[in-house]
PDB file of C-alpha atoms in Angstrom:
ATOM      1  CA  UNK A   1      92.458  74.035  67.693  1.00 94.00           C
ATOM      2  CA  UNK A   2      89.218  73.226  68.535  1.00 98.00           C
ATOM      3  CA  UNK A   3      86.098  74.084  66.560  1.00 98.00           C
ATOM      4  CA  UNK A   4      82.503  74.262  68.065  1.00 98.00           C
ATOM      5  CA  UNK A   5      79.699  74.448  65.775  1.00 97.00           C
ATOM      6  CA  UNK A   6      76.040  75.624  66.232  1.00 96.00           C
ATOM      7  CA  UNK A   7      73.206  76.901  64.566  1.00 91.00           C
ATOM      8  CA  UNK A   8      72.159  75.928  60.980  1.00 89.00           C
ATOM      9  CA  UNK A   9      72.715  76.416  57.322  1.00 84.00           C
ATOM     10  CA  UNK A  10      71.302  79.740  57.199  1.00 88.00           C
ATOM     11  CA  UNK A  11      72.219  80.860  60.648  1.00 90.00           C
ATOM     12  CA  UNK A  12      75.693  79.397  61.355  1.00 94.00           C
ATOM     13  CA  UNK A  13      77.585  79.703  64.608  1.00 96.00           C
ATOM     14  CA  UNK A  14      81.244  78.737  64.944  1.00 97.00           C
ATOM     15  CA  UNK A  15      83.866  79.308  67.557  1.00 98.00           C
ATOM     16  CA  UNK A  16      87.515  78.113  67.931  1.00 98.00           C
ATOM     17  CA  UNK A  17      89.081  77.453  71.166  1.00 98.00           C
ATOM     18  CA  UNK A  18      92.886  77.565  71.718  1.00 98.00           C
ATOM     19  CA  UNK A  19      93.886  75.177  74.718  1.00 98.00           C
ATOM     20  CA  UNK A  20      97.746  76.222  73.980  1.00 97.00           C
ATOM     21  CA  UNK A  21      97.188  79.662  73.896  1.00 97.00           C
ATOM     22  CA  UNK A  22      95.802  80.470  77.091  1.00 97.00           C
ATOM     23  CA  UNK A  23      92.575  78.368  76.734  1.00 98.00           C
ATOM     24  CA  UNK A  24      91.174  81.378  75.014  1.00 98.00           C
ATOM     25  CA  UNK A  25      88.325  81.780  72.450  1.00 98.00           C
ATOM     26  CA  UNK A  26      90.091  82.533  69.455  1.00 98.00           C
ATOM     27  CA  UNK A  27      87.164  83.066  67.266  1.00 98.00           C
ATOM     28  CA  UNK A  28      83.298  83.847  67.459  1.00 98.00           C
ATOM     29  CA  UNK A  29      81.335  84.053  64.055  1.00 98.00           C
ATOM     30  CA  UNK A  30      77.540  84.507  64.220  1.00 97.00           C
ATOM     31  CA  UNK A  31      75.730  84.373  61.122  1.00 95.00           C
ATOM     32  CA  UNK A  32      78.789  85.523  59.211  1.00 94.00           C
ATOM     33  CA  UNK A  33      79.635  88.279  61.664  1.00 96.00           C
ATOM     34  CA  UNK A  34      83.114  87.790  63.444  1.00 98.00           C
ATOM     35  CA  UNK A  35      82.581  89.295  67.112  1.00 98.00           C
ATOM     36  CA  UNK A  36      86.286  88.722  68.278  1.00 98.00           C
ATOM     37  CA  UNK A  37      89.557  90.309  67.352  1.00 98.00           C
ATOM     38  CA  UNK A  38      91.837  87.845  65.881  1.00 96.00           C
ATOM     39  CA  UNK A  39      95.411  86.961  66.543  1.00 94.00           C
ATOM     40  CA  UNK A  40      97.803  83.841  66.887  1.00 92.00           C
ATOM     41  CA  UNK A  41     100.418  82.351  68.893  1.00 92.00           C
ATOM     42  CA  UNK A  42     102.734  85.178  67.667  1.00 93.00           C
ATOM     43  CA  UNK A  43     100.587  87.832  68.684  1.00 95.00           C
ATOM     44  CA  UNK A  44     100.786  89.692  72.372  1.00 95.00           C
ATOM     45  CA  UNK A  45      98.516  87.384  74.226  1.00 96.00           C
ATOM     46  CA  UNK A  46      96.959  90.439  76.033  1.00 96.00           C
ATOM     47  CA  UNK A  47      95.487  92.003  72.839  1.00 97.00           C
ATOM     48  CA  UNK A  48      93.246  89.124  70.993  1.00 98.00           C
ATOM     49  CA  UNK A  49      90.497  86.702  71.521  1.00 98.00           C
ATOM     50  CA  UNK A  50      88.658  85.936  74.503  1.00 98.00           C
ATOM     51  CA  UNK A  51      90.935  84.577  77.570  1.00 98.00           C
ATOM     52  CA  UNK A  52      90.142  83.696  81.007  1.00 98.00           C
ATOM     53  CA  UNK A  53      91.779  86.114  83.886  1.00 98.00           C
ATOM     54  CA  UNK A  54      92.654  83.725  86.734  1.00 98.00           C
ATOM     55  CA  UNK A  55      93.911  83.753  89.531  1.00 98.00           C
ATOM     56  CA  UNK A  56      93.747  87.570  89.517  1.00 98.00           C
ATOM     57  CA  UNK A  57      91.999  90.114  86.900  1.00 98.00           C
ATOM     58  CA  UNK A  58      93.023  93.359  86.201  1.00 97.00           C
ATOM     59  CA  UNK A  59      96.290  94.848  87.651  1.00 97.00           C
ATOM     60  CA  UNK A  60      98.200  94.188  90.802  1.00 97.00           C
ATOM     61  CA  UNK A  61     100.137  97.350  91.965  1.00 97.00           C
ATOM     62  CA  UNK A  62     103.942  96.688  91.087  1.00 97.00           C
ATOM     63  CA  UNK A  63     103.132  92.922  91.157  1.00 97.00           C
ATOM     64  CA  UNK A  64     103.127  93.190  95.141  1.00 97.00           C
ATOM     65  CA  UNK A  65     100.687  92.218  97.878  1.00 97.00           C
ATOM     66  CA  UNK A  66     100.694  90.928 101.286  1.00 96.00           C
ATOM     67  CA  UNK A  67      98.590  87.917 102.218  1.00 96.00           C
ATOM     68  CA  UNK A  68      98.505  86.594 105.602  1.00 95.00           C
ATOM     69  CA  UNK A  69     101.600  88.215 106.850  1.00 94.00           C
ATOM     70  CA  UNK A  70     103.526  87.342 103.917  1.00 96.00           C
ATOM     71  CA  UNK A  71     104.943  89.806 101.107  1.00 97.00           C
ATOM     72  CA  UNK A  72     104.706  88.340  97.511  1.00 97.00           C
ATOM     73  CA  UNK A  73     106.145  89.621  94.324  1.00 97.00           C
ATOM     74  CA  UNK A  74     104.714  88.610  91.015  1.00 97.00           C
ATOM     75  CA  UNK A  75     106.156  88.992  87.503  1.00 96.00           C
ATOM     76  CA  UNK A  76     105.613  92.649  86.235  1.00 96.00           C
ATOM     77  CA  UNK A  77     104.135  91.604  82.694  1.00 95.00           C
ATOM     78  CA  UNK A  78     102.527  95.309  81.945  1.00 94.00           C
ATOM     79  CA  UNK A  79     105.537  96.983  83.669  1.00 95.00           C
ATOM     80  CA  UNK A  80     105.423  98.425  86.059  1.00 96.00           C
ATOM     81  CA  UNK A  81     102.284  96.195  87.352  1.00 97.00           C
ATOM     82  CA  UNK A  82     101.350  92.419  86.908  1.00 97.00           C
ATOM     83  CA  UNK A  83      98.168  92.048  84.935  1.00 97.00           C
ATOM     84  CA  UNK A  84      95.475  89.457  84.428  1.00 97.00           C
ATOM     85  CA  UNK A  85      97.101  86.225  86.009  1.00 97.00           C
ATOM     86  CA  UNK A  86      98.800  83.363  84.517  1.00 97.00           C
ATOM     87  CA  UNK A  87      95.727  81.352  83.214  1.00 97.00           C
ATOM     88  CA  UNK A  88      95.913  83.626  79.791  1.00 97.00           C
ATOM     89  CA  UNK A  89      99.290  82.468  78.916  1.00 97.00           C
ATOM     90  CA  UNK A  90      99.335  78.708  79.774  1.00 97.00           C
ATOM     91  CA  UNK A  91      98.738  75.613  77.954  1.00 97.00           C
ATOM     92  CA  UNK A  92      95.509  74.259  78.904  1.00 98.00           C
ATOM     93  CA  UNK A  93      94.821  70.346  79.260  1.00 98.00           C
ATOM     94  CA  UNK A  94      91.609  68.801  77.223  1.00 98.00           C
ATOM     95  CA  UNK A  95      89.568  67.136  79.612  1.00 98.00           C
ATOM     96  CA  UNK A  96      86.295  66.706  77.323  1.00 98.00           C
ATOM     97  CA  UNK A  97      85.414  67.708  73.612  1.00 98.00           C
ATOM     98  CA  UNK A  98      82.213  67.686  71.946  1.00 97.00           C
ATOM     99  CA  UNK A  99      80.811  69.298  68.927  1.00 97.00           C
ATOM    100  CA  UNK A 100      79.317  72.152  70.775  1.00 98.00           C
ATOM    101  CA  UNK A 101      81.496  71.857  74.333  1.00 98.00           C
ATOM    102  CA  UNK A 102      85.204  71.575  75.674  1.00 98.00           C
ATOM    103  CA  UNK A 103      86.311  71.028  79.141  1.00 98.00           C
ATOM    104  CA  UNK A 104      89.639  72.524  80.206  1.00 98.00           C
ATOM    105  CA  UNK A 105      92.025  72.706  83.058  1.00 98.00           C
ATOM    106  CA  UNK A 106      95.470  74.154  83.967  1.00 98.00           C
ATOM    107  CA  UNK A 107      97.784  74.693  86.941  1.00 97.00           C
ATOM    108  CA  UNK A 108      97.998  78.191  88.104  1.00 98.00           C
ATOM    109  CA  UNK A 109     101.548  79.732  88.090  1.00 96.00           C
ATOM    110  CA  UNK A 110     101.893  81.884  90.976  1.00 96.00           C
ATOM    111  CA  UNK A 111     102.910  81.468  94.690  1.00 96.00           C
ATOM    112  CA  UNK A 112      99.698  79.406  96.065  1.00 97.00           C
ATOM    113  CA  UNK A 113      99.451  76.890  93.355  1.00 96.00           C
ATOM    114  CA  UNK A 114      95.914  75.808  92.791  1.00 97.00           C
ATOM    115  CA  UNK A 115      94.117  74.987  89.437  1.00 98.00           C
ATOM    116  CA  UNK A 116      91.334  76.548  87.109  1.00 98.00           C
ATOM    117  CA  UNK A 117      88.740  74.926  85.148  1.00 98.00           C
ATOM    118  CA  UNK A 118      87.051  76.114  81.987  1.00 98.00           C
ATOM    119  CA  UNK A 119      83.565  74.899  80.524  1.00 98.00           C
ATOM    120  CA  UNK A 120      82.915  76.325  77.203  1.00 98.00           C
ATOM    121  CA  UNK A 121      79.621  75.580  75.192  1.00 98.00           C
ATOM    122  CA  UNK A 122      78.409  77.023  72.078  1.00 98.00           C
ATOM    123  CA  UNK A 123      74.568  77.205  71.958  1.00 98.00           C
ATOM    124  CA  UNK A 124      72.487  78.457  68.771  1.00 97.00           C
ATOM    125  CA  UNK A 125      72.145  81.799  70.305  1.00 97.00           C
ATOM    126  CA  UNK A 126      75.079  81.867  73.091  1.00 98.00           C
ATOM    127  CA  UNK A 127      78.516  81.277  74.209  1.00 98.00           C
ATOM    128  CA  UNK A 128      78.505  80.039  77.764  1.00 98.00           C
ATOM    129  CA  UNK A 129      81.691  80.300  79.728  1.00 98.00           C
ATOM    130  CA  UNK A 130      82.419  78.828  83.158  1.00 98.00           C
ATOM    131  CA  UNK A 131      85.553  79.423  84.995  1.00 98.00           C
ATOM    132  CA  UNK A 132      86.315  77.754  88.229  1.00 98.00           C
ATOM    133  CA  UNK A 133      89.379  78.043  90.479  1.00 98.00           C
ATOM    134  CA  UNK A 134      90.102  75.346  93.062  1.00 98.00           C
ATOM    135  CA  UNK A 135      92.652  76.120  96.084  1.00 97.00           C
ATOM    136  CA  UNK A 136      94.862  72.740  96.475  1.00 93.00           C
ATOM    137  CA  UNK A 137      97.196  72.783  99.287  1.00 87.00           C
ATOM    138  CA  UNK A 138      96.953  76.204 100.886  1.00 94.00           C
ATOM    139  CA  UNK A 139      94.736  79.452 101.007  1.00 97.00           C
ATOM    140  CA  UNK A 140      95.057  82.048  98.572  1.00 98.00           C
ATOM    141  CA  UNK A 141      93.205  85.215  97.433  1.00 98.00           C
ATOM    142  CA  UNK A 142      91.450  85.095  94.129  1.00 98.00           C
ATOM    143  CA  UNK A 143      89.643  87.352  91.413  1.00 98.00           C
ATOM    144  CA  UNK A 144      88.614  85.839  88.468  1.00 98.00           C
ATOM    145  CA  UNK A 145      87.073  87.050  84.966  1.00 98.00           C
ATOM    146  CA  UNK A 146      87.211  87.269  81.465  1.00 98.00           C
ATOM    147  CA  UNK A 147      88.630  89.369  78.792  1.00 98.00           C
ATOM    148  CA  UNK A 148      86.713  89.505  75.421  1.00 98.00           C
ATOM    149  CA  UNK A 149      88.118  91.697  72.756  1.00 98.00           C
ATOM    150  CA  UNK A 150      84.992  92.352  70.744  1.00 98.00           C
ATOM    151  CA  UNK A 151      85.435  94.067  67.281  1.00 98.00           C
ATOM    152  CA  UNK A 152      84.254  97.582  67.716  1.00 98.00           C
ATOM    153  CA  UNK A 153      80.578  97.838  67.071  1.00 98.00           C
ATOM    154  CA  UNK A 154      78.636 101.052  65.438  1.00 97.00           C
ATOM    155  CA  UNK A 155      76.916 101.434  68.616  1.00 97.00           C
ATOM    156  CA  UNK A 156      76.926 100.043  72.005  1.00 97.00           C
ATOM    157  CA  UNK A 157      74.960 100.684  75.247  1.00 97.00           C
ATOM    158  CA  UNK A 158      76.888 100.731  78.839  1.00 98.00           C
ATOM    159  CA  UNK A 159      74.892 102.095  82.067  1.00 97.00           C
ATOM    160  CA  UNK A 160      76.457 101.703  85.395  1.00 98.00           C
ATOM    161  CA  UNK A 161      75.854 103.589  88.654  1.00 98.00           C
ATOM    162  CA  UNK A 162      79.236 104.002  89.831  1.00 98.00           C
ATOM    163  CA  UNK A 163      82.985 103.749  89.049  1.00 98.00           C
ATOM    164  CA  UNK A 164      85.929 102.927  90.738  1.00 98.00           C
ATOM    165  CA  UNK A 165      88.244 106.132  90.957  1.00 97.00           C
ATOM    166  CA  UNK A 166      91.774 105.614  89.517  1.00 96.00           C
ATOM    167  CA  UNK A 167      95.092 107.078  90.822  1.00 96.00           C
ATOM    168  CA  UNK A 168      97.989 108.206  88.683  1.00 94.00           C
ATOM    169  CA  UNK A 169      99.147 105.024  88.012  1.00 94.00           C
ATOM    170  CA  UNK A 170      95.902 103.869  86.710  1.00 93.00           C
ATOM    171  CA  UNK A 171      94.923 101.399  89.952  1.00 95.00           C
ATOM    172  CA  UNK A 172      91.642 101.747  91.614  1.00 96.00           C
ATOM    173  CA  UNK A 173      91.748 103.648  95.102  1.00 95.00           C
ATOM    174  CA  UNK A 174      88.654 101.977  96.117  1.00 95.00           C
ATOM    175  CA  UNK A 175      86.672 104.808  96.423  1.00 97.00           C
ATOM    176  CA  UNK A 176      83.407 105.007  94.060  1.00 97.00           C
ATOM    177  CA  UNK A 177      82.641 107.875  91.724  1.00 97.00           C
ATOM    178  CA  UNK A 178      79.878 108.704  89.024  1.00 97.00           C
ATOM    179  CA  UNK A 179      81.175 107.646  85.815  1.00 97.00           C
ATOM    180  CA  UNK A 180      82.574 110.201  83.593  1.00 95.00           C
ATOM    181  CA  UNK A 181      82.272 110.766  79.827  1.00 95.00           C
ATOM    182  CA  UNK A 182      83.998 108.112  77.464  1.00 95.00           C
ATOM    183  CA  UNK A 183      86.393 106.712  76.375  1.00 96.00           C
ATOM    184  CA  UNK A 184      86.944 104.325  79.586  1.00 97.00           C
ATOM    185  CA  UNK A 185      89.372 102.000  80.744  1.00 96.00           C
ATOM    186  CA  UNK A 186      87.731 101.769  83.978  1.00 97.00           C
ATOM    187  CA  UNK A 187      85.796  99.276  86.550  1.00 98.00           C
ATOM    188  CA  UNK A 188      82.320  99.594  87.314  1.00 98.00           C
ATOM    189  CA  UNK A 189      79.600  98.205  89.558  1.00 98.00           C
ATOM    190  CA  UNK A 190      76.013  98.146  89.810  1.00 97.00           C
ATOM    191  CA  UNK A 191      74.882  97.963  85.984  1.00 97.00           C
ATOM    192  CA  UNK A 192      71.720  99.661  85.367  1.00 97.00           C
ATOM    193  CA  UNK A 193      71.398  97.639  81.949  1.00 96.00           C
ATOM    194  CA  UNK A 194      72.840  94.564  80.639  1.00 97.00           C
ATOM    195  CA  UNK A 195      75.920  95.712  78.560  1.00 98.00           C
ATOM    196  CA  UNK A 196      75.282  95.596  74.742  1.00 98.00           C
ATOM    197  CA  UNK A 197      77.121  95.566  71.696  1.00 98.00           C
ATOM    198  CA  UNK A 198      75.320  96.540  68.416  1.00 97.00           C
ATOM    199  CA  UNK A 199      76.434  95.380  65.115  1.00 97.00           C
ATOM    200  CA  UNK A 200      74.389  95.194  61.763  1.00 95.00           C
ATOM    201  CA  UNK A 201      71.337  93.041  62.096  1.00 93.00           C
ATOM    202  CA  UNK A 202      72.789  91.519  65.550  1.00 96.00           C
ATOM    203  CA  UNK A 203      72.526  92.661  69.098  1.00 97.00           C
ATOM    204  CA  UNK A 204      75.170  91.044  71.329  1.00 98.00           C
ATOM    205  CA  UNK A 205      74.563  90.929  75.242  1.00 98.00           C
ATOM    206  CA  UNK A 206      77.484  90.042  77.868  1.00 98.00           C
ATOM    207  CA  UNK A 207      75.687  88.513  80.885  1.00 98.00           C
ATOM    208  CA  UNK A 208      77.231  87.474  84.130  1.00 98.00           C
ATOM    209  CA  UNK A 209      77.096  86.859  87.785  1.00 98.00           C
ATOM    210  CA  UNK A 210      80.203  89.032  88.419  1.00 98.00           C
ATOM    211  CA  UNK A 211      79.576  91.952  90.181  1.00 97.00           C
ATOM    212  CA  UNK A 212      82.413  94.156  88.645  1.00 98.00           C
ATOM    213  CA  UNK A 213      82.622  94.996  85.159  1.00 98.00           C
ATOM    214  CA  UNK A 214      85.694  96.781  83.229  1.00 98.00           C
ATOM    215  CA  UNK A 215      85.036  98.537  79.962  1.00 98.00           C
ATOM    216  CA  UNK A 216      88.179  99.571  77.999  1.00 98.00           C
ATOM    217  CA  UNK A 217      86.627 101.032  74.711  1.00 97.00           C
ATOM    218  CA  UNK A 218      89.432 103.334  74.145  1.00 96.00           C
ATOM    219  CA  UNK A 219      90.938 101.290  71.028  1.00 96.00           C
ATOM    220  CA  UNK A 220      89.193 102.414  67.516  1.00 96.00           C
ATOM    221  CA  UNK A 221      89.235  98.525  66.778  1.00 97.00           C
ATOM    222  CA  UNK A 222      88.024  97.148  69.591  1.00 98.00           C
ATOM    223  CA  UNK A 223      85.739  97.219  72.842  1.00 98.00           C
ATOM    224  CA  UNK A 224      86.348  95.074  75.934  1.00 98.00           C
ATOM    225  CA  UNK A 225      83.882  94.188  78.279  1.00 98.00           C
ATOM    226  CA  UNK A 226      85.253  92.244  81.281  1.00 98.00           C
ATOM    227  CA  UNK A 227      83.226  90.872  84.172  1.00 98.00           C
ATOM    228  CA  UNK A 228      85.143  90.036  86.786  1.00 98.00           C
ATOM    229  CA  UNK A 229      84.503  88.771  90.560  1.00 98.00           C
ATOM    230  CA  UNK A 230      86.423  91.690  92.168  1.00 98.00           C
ATOM    231  CA  UNK A 231      88.212  95.120  91.236  1.00 98.00           C
ATOM    232  CA  UNK A 232      91.623  95.146  89.868  1.00 98.00           C
ATOM    233  CA  UNK A 233      94.217  95.215  92.661  1.00 98.00           C
ATOM    234  CA  UNK A 234      91.741  93.487  94.721  1.00 98.00           C
ATOM    235  CA  UNK A 235      94.073  91.659  97.007  1.00 97.00           C
ATOM    236  CA  UNK A 236      95.362  95.213  98.031  1.00 97.00           C
ATOM    237  CA  UNK A 237      92.285  96.626  98.210  1.00 97.00           C
ATOM    238  CA  UNK A 238      90.834  93.664 100.527  1.00 96.00           C
ATOM    239  CA  UNK A 239      88.311  92.677  97.971  1.00 96.00           C
ATOM    240  CA  UNK A 240      89.681  89.442  96.801  1.00 97.00           C
ATOM    241  CA  UNK A 241      87.918  86.049  97.567  1.00 98.00           C
ATOM    242  CA  UNK A 242      90.060  84.056  99.866  1.00 98.00           C
ATOM    243  CA  UNK A 243      89.718  80.317  99.374  1.00 98.00           C
ATOM    244  CA  UNK A 244      91.030  77.924 101.960  1.00 97.00           C
ATOM    245  CA  UNK A 245      92.582  74.617 101.052  1.00 96.00           C
ATOM    246  CA  UNK A 246      90.089  72.632  99.084  1.00 96.00           C
ATOM    247  CA  UNK A 247      87.571  75.499  98.295  1.00 97.00           C
ATOM    248  CA  UNK A 248      86.714  76.964  95.148  1.00 98.00           C
ATOM    249  CA  UNK A 249      85.293  80.137  93.034  1.00 98.00           C
ATOM    250  CA  UNK A 250      83.072  79.810  90.050  1.00 98.00           C
ATOM    251  CA  UNK A 251      81.679  82.351  87.907  1.00 98.00           C
ATOM    252  CA  UNK A 252      80.157  82.384  84.392  1.00 98.00           C
ATOM    253  CA  UNK A 253      79.772  84.777  81.503  1.00 98.00           C
ATOM    254  CA  UNK A 254      77.285  84.196  78.725  1.00 98.00           C
ATOM    255  CA  UNK A 255      78.022  86.018  75.325  1.00 98.00           C
ATOM    256  CA  UNK A 256      74.123  86.080  73.743  1.00 98.00           C
ATOM    257  CA  UNK A 257      73.245  87.314  70.438  1.00 97.00           C
ATOM    258  CA  UNK A 258      69.482  88.047  68.989  1.00 93.00           C
ATOM    259  CA  UNK A 259      68.594  89.732  66.003  1.00 87.00           C
ATOM    260  CA  UNK A 260      68.806  93.886  66.137  1.00 73.00           C
ATOM    261  CA  UNK A 261      65.825  95.454  67.572  1.00 65.00           C
ATOM    262  CA  UNK A 262      64.693  92.381  69.501  1.00 65.00           C
ATOM    263  CA  UNK A 263      63.439  93.304  73.293  1.00 59.00           C
TER     264      UNK A 263
END
């Protein structure tokens, strides 16, 4: 485990990163409030902490897709579909570490190879995560993102202009529709406000340069706010980013906190 420390004695900020458990942020404690659902190596890796989704985010229908004329079959790790890539179950190599930051890298476990890099930096008022995917020897279709399991807040704020319609298998069809009433396990676009979680004395905002957002608020103990570079099943929808050999894709997520009621 890697411990990152920020803040001061009155307002401590602590983060724990586990390179061996998918390079995930295990814990994020802000002024005494734990923001992430906990777990350990014996826990289902899908259901705790905040982990990178790479080289694809969300489900791929039945784990199958065609890329440049070749059919590919991925392991269906959430049967009957493949979900969230290989990074969240991989062991990440530590490249550099300091009191407030860590640099991690892993090889991607899928037909195209490639590698992923994480930069995680803890500030007094934010956790910055930068995720980069590099295509090494061959082209590949990529979607990346993060899956933070936030402890269920007493209140929140989500406003989006549109949502992907899902079919009977829970996979987006590509059609955009107005968001329905909650609860959700859906992918949204065009946010009308920064996604926000409200805890006693603390407001948490999730900022990203990703243009797709999955919100999963059905569990009673957690709310997941997942910025992604494309929708679930992006490779079959034709909206994954295609990297040629030597190219890279990079996105960032910032979890920012401020006193409740701040503008």
